[in-house]
Coordinates of N, CA and C in Angstrom, one line a residue:
M6 N 52.3 4.0 -76.4 CA 52.8 4.4 -77.7 C 53.7 3.3 -78.3
R7 N 53.7 3.3 -79.6 CA 54.4 2.2 -80.3 C 55.8 2.6 -80.6
G8 N 56.1 3.8 -80.9 CA 57.4 4.2 -81.3 C 57.9 5.4 -80.4
N9 N 59.1 5.9 -80.7 CA 59.6 7.0 -80.0 C 59.3 8.3 -80.6
I10 N 59.0 9.3 -79.8 CA 58.8 10.7 -80.3 C 60.2 11.2 -80.7
K11 N 60.3 11.7 -81.9 CA 61.6 12.1 -82.4 C 62.1 13.5 -82.0
N12 N 61.2 14.4 -81.8 CA 61.7 15.8 -81.5 C 60.7 16.5 -80.7
Q13 N 61.0 17.7 -80.3 CA 60.2 18.5 -79.4 C 58.8 18.8 -79.9
H14 N 58.8 19.2 -81.2 CA 57.5 19.6 -81.8 C 56.6 18.4 -81.9
Q15 N 57.1 17.2 -82.2 CA 56.2 16.0 -82.1 C 55.7 15.8 -80.7
A16 N 56.6 16.0 -79.7 CA 56.2 15.8 -78.3 C 55.1 16.8 -77.9
E17 N 55.2 18.0 -78.4 CA 54.2 19.0 -78.1 C 52.9 18.7 -78.8
F18 N 53.0 18.2 -80.0 CA 51.8 17.8 -80.7 C 51.0 16.7 -79.9
V19 N 51.7 15.8 -79.4 CA 51.1 14.7 -78.5 C 50.4 15.4 -77.3
K20 N 51.1 16.3 -76.7 CA 50.5 17.0 -75.5 C 49.2 17.7 -75.9
C21 N 49.2 18.2 -77.1 CA 47.9 18.9 -77.6 C 46.8 17.9 -77.6
I22 N 47.0 16.7 -78.1 CA 46.0 15.7 -78.2 C 45.5 15.4 -76.8
Q23 N 46.5 15.3 -75.8 CA 46.1 15.0 -74.4 C 45.3 16.1 -73.8
K24 N 45.3 17.3 -74.4 CA 44.5 18.4 -73.8 C 43.0 18.2 -74.0
F25 N 42.6 17.3 -74.9 CA 41.2 16.9 -75.1 C 40.7 16.1 -73.9
G26 N 41.6 15.6 -73.1 CA 41.2 15.0 -71.8 C 40.4 13.7 -72.0
G27 N 40.7 13.0 -73.1 CA 40.1 11.7 -73.3 C 38.6 11.7 -73.7
K28 N 38.2 12.9 -74.0 CA 36.8 13.1 -74.5 C 36.6 12.4 -75.8
Y29 N 37.6 12.4 -76.6 CA 37.6 11.7 -78.0 C 38.8 10.7 -78.0
Q30 N 38.6 9.7 -78.8 CA 39.7 8.8 -79.0 C 40.8 9.5 -79.8
T31 N 42.1 9.0 -79.6 CA 43.2 9.6 -80.2 C 43.1 9.6 -81.7
W32 N 42.7 8.5 -82.3 CA 42.6 8.4 -83.7 C 41.6 9.4 -84.3
E33 N 40.5 9.7 -83.5 CA 39.5 10.6 -84.0 C 40.1 12.0 -84.0
V34 N 40.7 12.4 -83.0 CA 41.3 13.8 -82.9 C 42.4 13.9 -84.0
F35 N 43.2 12.9 -84.2 CA 44.3 13.0 -85.2 C 43.7 13.0 -86.6
S36 N 42.7 12.2 -86.9 CA 42.1 12.2 -88.3 C 41.4 13.5 -88.6
D37 N 40.7 14.0 -87.5 CA 40.0 15.3 -87.7 C 41.0 16.4 -88.0
F38 N 42.1 16.4 -87.2 CA 43.1 17.4 -87.4 C 43.6 17.4 -88.8
I39 N 43.9 16.2 -89.3 CA 44.5 16.0 -90.7 C 43.5 16.6 -91.7
A40 N 42.2 16.2 -91.6 CA 41.2 16.7 -92.5 C 41.1 18.2 -92.5
L41 N 41.1 18.8 -91.3 CA 40.9 20.2 -91.1 C 42.1 20.9 -91.7
F42 N 43.3 20.5 -91.5 CA 44.5 21.1 -92.0 C 44.6 21.0 -93.5
A43 N 44.3 19.8 -94.0 CA 44.3 19.6 -95.5 C 43.3 20.5 -96.2
C44 N 42.1 20.7 -95.6 CA 41.1 21.5 -96.2 C 41.6 23.0 -96.2
A45 N 42.2 23.4 -95.1 CA 42.7 24.8 -94.9 C 43.7 25.1 -96.0
I46 N 44.6 24.2 -96.2 CA 45.7 24.4 -97.2 C 45.1 24.4 -98.6
S47 N 44.2 23.5 -98.9 CA 43.6 23.4 -100.2 C 42.8 24.7 -100.5
N48 N 42.1 25.2 -99.5 CA 41.2 26.3 -99.8 C 42.0 27.6 -99.9
S49 N 43.3 27.6 -99.6 CA 44.1 28.8 -99.7 C 44.5 29.0 -101.2
A50 N 44.3 28.0 -102.0 CA 44.8 28.1 -103.4 C 43.9 27.5 -104.4
D51 N 43.2 26.4 -104.1 CA 42.3 25.7 -105.0 C 40.9 26.1 -104.9
K52 N 40.5 27.0 -105.8 CA 39.1 27.6 -105.7 C 38.1 26.6 -106.3
V53 N 38.5 25.7 -107.1 CA 37.5 24.8 -107.8 C 36.9 23.9 -106.7
H54 N 37.7 23.5 -105.7 CA 37.2 22.5 -104.7 C 36.9 23.2 -103.4
F55 N 36.8 24.6 -103.4 CA 36.7 25.3 -102.2 C 35.4 25.0 -101.4
K56 N 34.3 25.0 -102.1 CA 33.0 24.8 -101.5 C 32.9 23.4 -100.8
Q57 N 33.3 22.4 -101.6 CA 33.3 21.0 -101.0 C 34.1 20.9 -99.8
R58 N 35.3 21.5 -99.8 CA 36.2 21.3 -98.7 C 35.9 22.2 -97.5
E59 N 35.3 23.4 -97.8 CA 34.8 24.2 -96.8 C 33.7 23.5 -96.0
E60 N 32.8 22.8 -96.7 CA 31.7 22.1 -96.1 C 32.3 20.9 -95.2
M61 N 33.3 20.3 -95.7 CA 34.0 19.2 -95.0 C 34.6 19.8 -93.7
Y62 N 35.3 20.9 -93.8 CA 35.9 21.6 -92.7 C 34.9 21.9 -91.6
M63 N 33.8 22.6 -92.0 CA 32.8 23.0 -91.1 C 32.0 21.8 -90.4
Q64 N 31.8 20.8 -91.2 CA 31.2 19.6 -90.6 C 32.0 19.0 -89.4
I65 N 33.3 19.0 -89.6 CA 34.2 18.5 -88.6 C 34.3 19.4 -87.4
I66 N 34.6 20.7 -87.7 CA 35.0 21.6 -86.6 C 33.8 21.9 -85.7
R67 N 32.6 21.8 -86.2 CA 31.4 22.1 -85.4 C 31.2 21.2 -84.2
K68 N 31.8 20.0 -84.2 CA 31.6 19.1 -83.1 C 32.5 19.4 -81.9
Y69 N 33.4 20.3 -82.1 CA 34.3 20.7 -81.0 C 34.0 22.1 -80.4
T70 N 34.2 22.3 -79.1 CA 34.0 23.5 -78.5 C 35.0 24.6 -79.0
K71 N 34.8 25.8 -78.6 CA 35.8 26.9 -79.0 C 37.1 26.6 -78.5
N72 N 37.2 26.2 -77.2 CA 38.5 25.9 -76.6 C 39.2 24.7 -77.3
E73 N 38.4 23.7 -77.7 CA 39.0 22.6 -78.4 C 39.4 22.9 -79.8
Q74 N 38.7 23.8 -80.4 CA 39.1 24.3 -81.8 C 40.4 24.9 -81.7
S75 N 40.7 25.7 -80.7 CA 42.0 26.4 -80.6 C 43.2 25.4 -80.5
I76 N 42.9 24.2 -79.9 CA 44.0 23.2 -79.8 C 44.4 22.8 -81.2
F77 N 43.5 22.7 -82.2 CA 43.9 22.3 -83.5 C 44.9 23.3 -84.1
S78 N 44.7 24.6 -83.8 CA 45.6 25.6 -84.3 C 47.0 25.4 -83.7
E79 N 47.0 25.0 -82.4 CA 48.3 24.7 -81.8 C 49.0 23.5 -82.5
M80 N 48.2 22.5 -82.8 CA 48.7 21.3 -83.5 C 49.3 21.7 -84.8
A81 N 48.6 22.5 -85.6 CA 49.1 22.9 -86.9 C 50.4 23.7 -86.7
G82 N 50.5 24.5 -85.7 CA 51.7 25.3 -85.5 C 52.9 24.4 -85.2
H83 N 52.7 23.3 -84.5 CA 53.8 22.3 -84.2 C 54.2 21.6 -85.4
V84 N 53.3 21.2 -86.3 CA 53.6 20.6 -87.6 C 54.5 21.5 -88.4
I85 N 54.0 22.7 -88.6 CA 54.7 23.7 -89.4 C 56.1 24.0 -88.9
N86 N 56.2 24.3 -87.6 CA 57.5 24.6 -87.0 C 58.4 23.4 -87.0
G87 N 57.9 22.2 -86.7 CA 58.7 21.0 -86.7 C 59.3 20.7 -88.1
M88 N 58.5 20.8 -89.2 CA 59.0 20.6 -90.5 C 59.9 21.7 -91.0
D89 N 59.7 22.9 -90.5 CA 60.6 24.0 -90.8 C 62.0 23.8 -90.2
K90 N 62.0 23.3 -89.0 CA 63.2 23.0 -88.2 C 64.0 21.9 -88.9
N91 N 63.3 20.8 -89.3 CA 63.9 19.7 -89.9 C 63.0 19.1 -91.0
R92 N 63.3 19.5 -92.2 CA 62.5 19.1 -93.3 C 62.8 17.7 -93.8
D93 N 64.0 17.2 -93.4 CA 64.5 15.9 -93.8 C 64.0 14.8 -93.0
C94 N 62.6 14.6 -92.9 CA 62.0 13.6 -92.1 C 60.5 13.4 -92.6
D95 N 59.9 12.4 -92.1 CA 58.5 12.1 -92.3 C 57.8 12.5 -91.0
F96 N 57.6 13.8 -90.8 CA 57.1 14.3 -89.5 C 55.7 13.6 -89.1
L97 N 54.8 13.7 -90.0 CA 53.4 13.2 -89.6 C 53.4 11.6 -89.6
G98 N 54.2 11.0 -90.5 CA 54.2 9.6 -90.6 C 54.8 9.0 -89.3
E99 N 55.9 9.6 -88.8 CA 56.5 9.2 -87.5 C 55.5 9.3 -86.4
L100 N 54.7 10.4 -86.4 CA 53.7 10.6 -85.3 C 52.6 9.6 -85.4
Y101 N 52.2 9.3 -86.6 CA 51.2 8.3 -86.8 C 51.5 6.9 -86.2
M102 N 52.8 6.5 -86.5 CA 53.2 5.2 -86.0 C 53.5 5.3 -84.5
A103 N 54.0 6.4 -84.0 CA 54.3 6.5 -82.6 C 53.0 6.5 -81.7
L104 N 51.9 7.0 -82.3 CA 50.7 7.0 -81.6 C 49.9 5.7 -81.8
N105 N 50.5 4.8 -82.5 CA 49.9 3.5 -82.7 C 48.6 3.5 -83.5
L106 N 48.6 4.5 -84.5 CA 47.4 4.6 -85.3 C 47.3 3.7 -86.4
G107 N 48.5 3.1 -86.8 CA 48.5 2.2 -87.9 C 47.6 1.0 -87.7
S108 N 47.4 0.6 -86.4 CA 46.6 -0.6 -86.1 C 45.1 -0.3 -86.2
H109 N 44.8 1.0 -86.2 CA 43.4 1.4 -86.4 C 42.9 1.4 -87.8
W110 N 43.8 1.8 -88.7 CA 43.4 1.9 -90.1 C 44.2 0.8 -90.9
K111 N 43.6 -0.3 -91.1 CA 44.1 -1.3 -92.1 C 45.5 -1.8 -91.8
G112 N 46.0 -1.6 -90.6 CA 47.3 -2.2 -90.2 C 48.5 -1.6 -90.9
Q113 N 48.5 -0.4 -91.3 CA 49.6 0.2 -92.1 C 50.9 0.2 -91.3
F114 N 52.0 0.0 -92.0 CA 53.3 0.3 -91.4 C 54.1 1.0 -92.5
F115 N 54.5 2.2 -92.1 CA 55.2 3.1 -93.1 C 56.7 2.7 -93.2
T116 N 57.2 2.8 -94.4 CA 58.6 2.5 -94.6 C 59.4 3.6 -93.9
P117 N 60.4 3.2 -93.1 CA 61.2 4.3 -92.4 C 61.8 5.3 -93.4
Y118 N 61.9 6.5 -92.9 CA 62.3 7.6 -93.8 C 63.8 7.3 -94.3
S119 N 64.6 6.8 -93.4 CA 66.0 6.5 -93.8 C 66.1 5.6 -95.0
V120 N 65.2 4.6 -95.1 CA 65.1 3.7 -96.2 C 64.7 4.5 -97.5
C121 N 63.7 5.3 -97.3 CA 63.2 6.1 -98.4 C 64.3 7.1 -98.9
K122 N 65.1 7.6 -98.0 CA 66.1 8.5 -98.4 C 67.2 7.8 -99.2
A123 N 67.5 6.6 -98.8 CA 68.5 5.7 -99.6 C 67.9 5.4 -101.0
M124 N 66.7 5.1 -101.1 CA 66.1 4.8 -102.4 C 66.1 6.1 -103.3
A125 N 65.8 7.2 -102.7 CA 65.8 8.5 -103.5 C 67.3 8.8 -104.0
T126 N 68.2 8.5 -103.1 CA 69.6 8.8 -103.5 C 70.1 7.9 -104.7
L127 N 69.6 6.7 -104.7 CA 70.0 5.7 -105.7 C 69.3 6.1 -107.1
Q128 N 68.2 6.7 -107.0 CA 67.4 7.0 -108.3 C 67.5 8.5 -108.7
I129 N 68.2 9.3 -108.0 CA 68.2 10.7 -108.3 C 68.8 11.0 -109.7
D130 N 69.8 10.2 -110.1 CA 70.4 10.4 -111.4 C 69.4 10.2 -112.5
D131 N 68.5 9.2 -112.4 CA 67.4 9.0 -113.4 C 66.5 10.2 -113.5
I132 N 66.2 10.8 -112.4 CA 65.4 12.1 -112.4 C 66.1 13.2 -113.1
E133 N 67.4 13.3 -112.8 CA 68.2 14.4 -113.5 C 68.3 14.2 -115.0
R134 N 68.4 13.0 -115.4 CA 68.4 12.7 -116.9 C 67.0 13.1 -117.5
E135 N 65.9 12.8 -116.8 CA 64.6 13.1 -117.3 C 64.4 14.6 -117.4
I136 N 64.9 15.3 -116.4 CA 64.8 16.8 -116.4 C 65.6 17.4 -117.6
K137 N 66.8 16.9 -117.8 CA 67.6 17.4 -118.9 C 66.9 17.1 -120.3
A138 N 66.2 16.0 -120.4 CA 65.6 15.6 -121.6 C 64.2 16.3 -121.9
N139 N 63.5 16.5 -120.8 CA 62.1 17.0 -121.0 C 61.9 18.4 -120.3
G140 N 62.8 18.9 -119.5 CA 62.6 20.1 -118.8 C 62.0 19.9 -117.4
F141 N 61.4 18.8 -117.1 CA 60.9 18.4 -115.8 C 60.8 16.9 -115.7
A142 N 60.5 16.4 -114.5 CA 60.4 15.0 -114.3 C 59.2 14.8 -113.3
S143 N 58.8 13.6 -113.1 CA 57.8 13.3 -112.1 C 58.2 12.1 -111.3
V144 N 57.8 12.1 -110.0 CA 58.0 11.0 -109.1 C 56.6 10.6 -108.6
N145 N 56.4 9.3 -108.7 CA 55.0 8.8 -108.4 C 55.1 7.6 -107.4
D146 N 54.4 7.7 -106.3 CA 54.3 6.7 -105.4 C 52.8 6.2 -105.3
P147 N 52.5 5.0 -105.8 CA 51.1 4.5 -105.8 C 50.6 4.0 -104.5
A148 N 51.4 4.0 -103.5 CA 51.0 3.6 -102.1 C 51.8 4.6 -101.2
C149 N 51.4 5.8 -101.2 CA 52.3 6.9 -100.7 C 52.3 7.0 -99.2
G150 N 51.2 6.5 -98.5 CA 51.2 6.7 -97.1 C 51.3 8.1 -96.7
A151 N 52.1 8.5 -95.8 CA 52.3 9.9 -95.4 C 53.2 10.7 -96.3
G152 N 53.8 10.0 -97.3 CA 54.6 10.7 -98.3 C 56.1 10.6 -98.1
A153 N 56.6 9.7 -97.3 CA 58.0 9.6 -96.9 C 58.9 9.5 -98.2
L154 N 58.5 8.7 -99.1 CA 59.4 8.5 -100.3 C 59.4 9.8 -101.2
L155 N 58.2 10.5 -101.3 CA 58.2 11.7 -102.1 C 59.0 12.8 -101.4
I156 N 58.8 12.9 -100.1 CA 59.6 13.8 -99.3 C 61.1 13.6 -99.4
A157 N 61.5 12.3 -99.4 CA 62.9 12.0 -99.5 C 63.4 12.4 -100.9
F158 N 62.6 12.3 -102.0 CA 63.1 12.7 -103.3 C 63.2 14.3 -103.3
A159 N 62.3 15.0 -102.7 CA 62.3 16.4 -102.7 C 63.6 16.9 -102.0
N160 N 63.9 16.3 -100.8 CA 65.1 16.7 -100.1 C 66.4 16.3 -100.8
T161 N 66.4 15.1 -101.4 CA 67.6 14.7 -102.2 C 67.8 15.7 -103.3
A162 N 66.7 16.0 -104.0 CA 66.9 17.0 -105.2 C 67.3 18.3 -104.7
A163 N 66.9 18.8 -103.5 CA 67.3 20.1 -103.0 C 68.8 20.0 -102.6
E164 N 69.2 18.9 -102.1 CA 70.7 18.7 -101.8 C 71.5 18.7 -103.0
K165 N 71.0 18.3 -104.1 CA 71.7 18.3 -105.4 C 71.6 19.6 -106.1
Q166 N 70.9 20.5 -105.5 CA 70.7 21.9 -106.0 C 69.9 21.9 -107.3
F167 N 68.9 21.0 -107.4 CA 67.9 21.1 -108.5 C 67.0 22.3 -108.2
D168 N 66.4 22.8 -109.3 CA 65.3 23.7 -109.1 C 64.0 22.8 -109.0
W169 N 64.0 22.1 -107.9 CA 63.0 21.0 -107.7 C 61.6 21.5 -107.7
Q170 N 61.3 22.7 -107.2 CA 59.9 23.1 -107.1 C 59.3 23.3 -108.5
N171 N 60.2 23.7 -109.5 CA 59.7 23.9 -110.8 C 60.1 22.8 -111.8
Q172 N 60.9 21.8 -111.3 CA 61.4 20.8 -112.2 C 60.8 19.4 -111.9
I173 N 60.2 19.2 -110.7 CA 59.7 17.9 -110.3 C 58.3 17.9 -109.9
L174 N 57.5 17.1 -110.5 CA 56.1 16.9 -110.0 C 56.0 15.7 -109.1
F175 N 55.5 15.8 -107.9 CA 55.3 14.8 -107.0 C 53.9 14.3 -107.0
A176 N 53.7 13.0 -107.3 CA 52.4 12.4 -107.4 C 52.3 11.2 -106.4
G177 N 51.2 11.2 -105.6 CA 51.0 10.2 -104.7 C 49.6 9.7 -104.7
Q178 N 49.4 8.4 -104.3 CA 48.0 7.9 -104.3 C 47.9 6.9 -103.1
D179 N 46.8 6.9 -102.4 CA 46.7 6.0 -101.3 C 45.2 5.7 -101.1
L180 N 44.8 4.5 -100.8 CA 43.4 4.1 -100.6 C 42.9 4.8 -99.3
D181 N 43.7 5.0 -98.3 CA 43.3 5.6 -97.0 C 43.3 7.1 -97.1
A182 N 42.1 7.7 -96.8 CA 42.0 9.1 -96.9 C 42.8 9.9 -95.9
V183 N 43.0 9.4 -94.7 CA 43.8 10.1 -93.7 C 45.2 10.1 -94.1
T184 N 45.8 9.0 -94.5 CA 47.2 9.0 -94.8 C 47.5 9.8 -96.1
A185 N 46.6 9.7 -97.1 CA 46.7 10.5 -98.3 C 46.7 12.0 -98.0
K186 N 45.9 12.4 -97.1 CA 45.9 13.9 -96.7 C 47.1 14.2 -95.9
M187 N 47.7 13.3 -95.2 CA 48.9 13.5 -94.5 C 50.0 13.8 -95.5
C188 N 50.0 13.0 -96.6 CA 51.0 13.2 -97.6 C 50.8 14.6 -98.3
Y189 N 49.5 14.9 -98.5 CA 49.2 16.2 -99.1 C 49.7 17.4 -98.3
I190 N 49.5 17.3 -97.0 CA 49.9 18.4 -96.1 C 51.4 18.5 -96.1
Q191 N 52.1 17.4 -96.0 CA 53.6 17.5 -96.0 C 54.2 18.0 -97.3
L192 N 53.7 17.5 -98.4 CA 54.1 18.1 -99.7 C 53.9 19.5 -99.8
S193 N 52.7 20.0 -99.4 CA 52.3 21.4 -99.4 C 53.2 22.2 -98.6
L194 N 53.5 21.8 -97.4 CA 54.3 22.6 -96.5 C 55.8 22.6 -96.9
L195 N 56.2 21.6 -97.6 CA 57.6 21.6 -98.2 C 57.7 22.5 -99.4
G196 N 56.6 22.9 -100.0 CA 56.6 23.7 -101.2 C 56.7 22.8 -102.5
C197 N 56.3 21.6 -102.4 CA 56.4 20.7 -103.6 C 55.2 21.0 -104.5
A198 N 55.4 20.9 -105.8 CA 54.4 20.8 -106.8 C 53.9 19.4 -106.8
G199 N 52.7 19.2 -106.2 CA 52.2 17.8 -106.1 C 50.8 17.6 -106.3
V200 N 50.4 16.3 -106.5 CA 49.0 15.9 -106.7 C 48.9 14.6 -105.9
V201 N 47.9 14.6 -105.0 CA 47.6 13.4 -104.2 C 46.2 12.9 -104.5
K202 N 46.0 11.6 -104.8 CA 44.7 11.1 -105.1 C 44.3 10.1 -104.0
I203 N 43.1 10.2 -103.6 CA 42.6 9.2 -102.6 C 41.8 8.2 -103.4
G204 N 42.4 6.9 -103.4 CA 41.7 5.9 -104.2 C 42.6 4.7 -104.3
D205 N 42.1 3.6 -104.8 CA 42.7 2.3 -105.0 C 43.6 2.4 -106.3
S206 N 44.9 2.4 -106.1 CA 45.9 2.5 -107.2 C 45.9 1.3 -108.1
L207 N 45.4 0.1 -107.6 CA 45.3 -1.1 -108.4 C 44.0 -1.0 -109.3
A208 N 42.9 -0.7 -108.7 CA 41.7 -0.6 -109.5 C 41.6 0.6 -110.4
K209 N 42.1 1.7 -109.9 CA 42.0 3.0 -110.7 C 43.2 3.8 -110.4
P210 N 44.3 3.5 -111.1 CA 45.5 4.2 -110.9 C 45.5 5.7 -111.4
M211 N 46.2 6.5 -110.9 CA 46.3 7.9 -111.4 C 46.9 8.0 -112.8
T212 N 46.3 8.8 -113.6 CA 46.9 9.0 -115.0 C 47.0 10.5 -115.2
A213 N 47.8 10.9 -116.1 CA 48.0 12.3 -116.4 C 46.7 12.9 -117.0
D214 N 46.0 12.2 -117.9 CA 44.8 12.7 -118.5 C 43.7 12.8 -117.4
E215 N 43.6 11.9 -116.5 CA 42.6 11.9 -115.5 C 42.9 13.1 -114.6
T216 N 44.1 13.3 -114.3 CA 44.5 14.4 -113.4 C 44.1 15.7 -114.0
M217 N 44.3 15.9 -115.3 CA 43.9 17.1 -115.9 C 42.4 17.3 -115.8
S218 N 41.6 16.3 -116.1 CA 40.1 16.5 -116.0 C 39.6 16.7 -114.6
E219 N 40.3 16.2 -113.6 CA 39.9 16.4 -112.2 C 40.2 17.8 -111.7
M220 N 41.0 18.6 -112.5 CA 41.2 20.0 -112.1 C 40.0 20.8 -112.0
T221 N 39.0 20.4 -112.8 CA 37.7 21.1 -112.8 C 36.5 20.4 -112.3
N222 N 36.8 19.2 -111.7 CA 35.7 18.4 -111.1 C 35.6 18.8 -109.6
K223 N 34.4 19.4 -109.3 CA 34.2 19.9 -107.9 C 34.1 18.8 -106.9
D224 N 33.8 17.6 -107.3 CA 33.7 16.5 -106.3 C 35.0 15.6 -106.4
S225 N 36.1 16.2 -106.8 CA 37.3 15.4 -107.0 C 37.9 14.8 -105.8
C226 N 38.5 13.6 -106.0 CA 39.2 12.9 -104.9 C 40.7 13.3 -105.0
Y227 N 41.0 14.3 -105.9 CA 42.4 14.8 -106.0 C 42.6 16.0 -105.2
W228 N 43.8 16.1 -104.6 CA 44.2 17.2 -103.8 C 45.5 17.8 -104.5
F229 N 45.4 19.1 -104.9 CA 46.5 19.7 -105.6 C 47.2 20.7 -104.6
T230 N 48.5 20.6 -104.5 CA 49.2 21.5 -103.6 C 49.2 22.9 -104.2
P231 N 49.4 23.9 -103.3 CA 49.4 25.3 -103.8 C 50.5 25.5 -104.9
M232 N 51.7 24.9 -104.7 CA 52.7 25.1 -105.7 C 52.4 24.5 -107.1
Y233 N 51.6 23.5 -107.1 CA 51.1 22.9 -108.4 C 50.2 23.8 -109.2
L234 N 49.6 24.8 -108.5 CA 48.7 25.7 -109.1 C 49.4 27.0 -109.5
N235 N 50.7 27.0 -109.5 CA 51.4 28.2 -109.9 C 51.5 28.3 -111.5
D236 N 52.0 29.4 -112.0 CA 52.0 29.7 -113.4 C 52.8 28.7 -114.2
I237 N 53.9 28.3 -113.7 CA 54.8 27.4 -114.4 C 54.1 26.0 -114.7
W238 N 53.5 25.4 -113.7 CA 52.9 24.2 -113.8 C 51.6 24.3 -114.6
C239 N 50.9 25.5 -114.5 CA 49.7 25.7 -115.3 C 50.1 25.7 -116.8
E240 N 51.2 26.4 -117.2 CA 51.6 26.4 -118.6 C 51.9 25.0 -119.0
R241 N 52.5 24.1 -118.2 CA 52.8 22.8 -118.6 C 51.5 22.0 -118.9
R242 N 50.5 22.2 -118.0 CA 49.2 21.5 -118.3 C 48.6 22.0 -119.6
I243 N 48.7 23.3 -119.9 CA 48.2 23.8 -121.2 C 48.9 23.1 -122.3
F244 N 50.2 23.0 -122.3 CA 51.0 22.4 -123.3 C 50.6 20.9 -123.5
H245 N 50.4 20.3 -122.3 CA 50.0 18.9 -122.4 C 48.6 18.7 -123.1
M246 N 47.7 19.6 -122.9 CA 46.4 19.5 -123.6 C 46.6 19.7 -125.1
F247 N 47.5 20.6 -125.5 CA 47.7 20.8 -126.9 C 48.4 19.6 -127.5
D248 N 49.3 19.0 -126.8 CA 50.0 17.8 -127.3 C 49.0 16.7 -127.5
K249 N 47.9 16.6 -126.7 CA 46.9 15.5 -126.8 C 45.9 15.8 -127.9
S250 N 45.8 17.0 -128.4 CA 44.8 17.4 -129.4 C 45.2 17.0 -130.8

């Protein structure tokens, strides 16, 4: 392992991977888990992309035995409980680096969460001013990785007692599908209203208008958190469409 396991739930997550007994490579188990968990979250709320993501889920899960499939449920439980116990961290990003998976996918190295938290603290006043002026604000990370910076903004806003679930839109983009889904999972579990795009932010950066059109695109590379699909954010999308007409 490259880094240190931070807490008990992360350690138990690693033990779950070890239960596969070396039948699959660690990166394969981890990436399959991330895809399965992301699809399960998406399909709980996003009916437009349900069929596509259900097919993705079934294609992955079929290669594992019944006993192996149950291990994925254990892994999900450790992520949920770990983030519930300590939301002020990059749970999946820390695991990714501790398992040395960054060397398998494009040599990523995630910014430490402590640095992201410091950046969020320095910029939270700008977010507050935008909320006062417009009723809500957005935070965008075009190279989001597992979402550490966006998570840090959510936690900083919560500490400042913002109505952050209804006042801040969290937008992330990453070229790597695994890390982008990691970001999506963590934003979803934290209750953030968020949008994550899988794609090259230099060649095709996320835009508000494109995000709107992708809401109805069944083959979308966009992942919408359950909170983003609630009534408040739905109304804001409607108003945005009227403003553009």
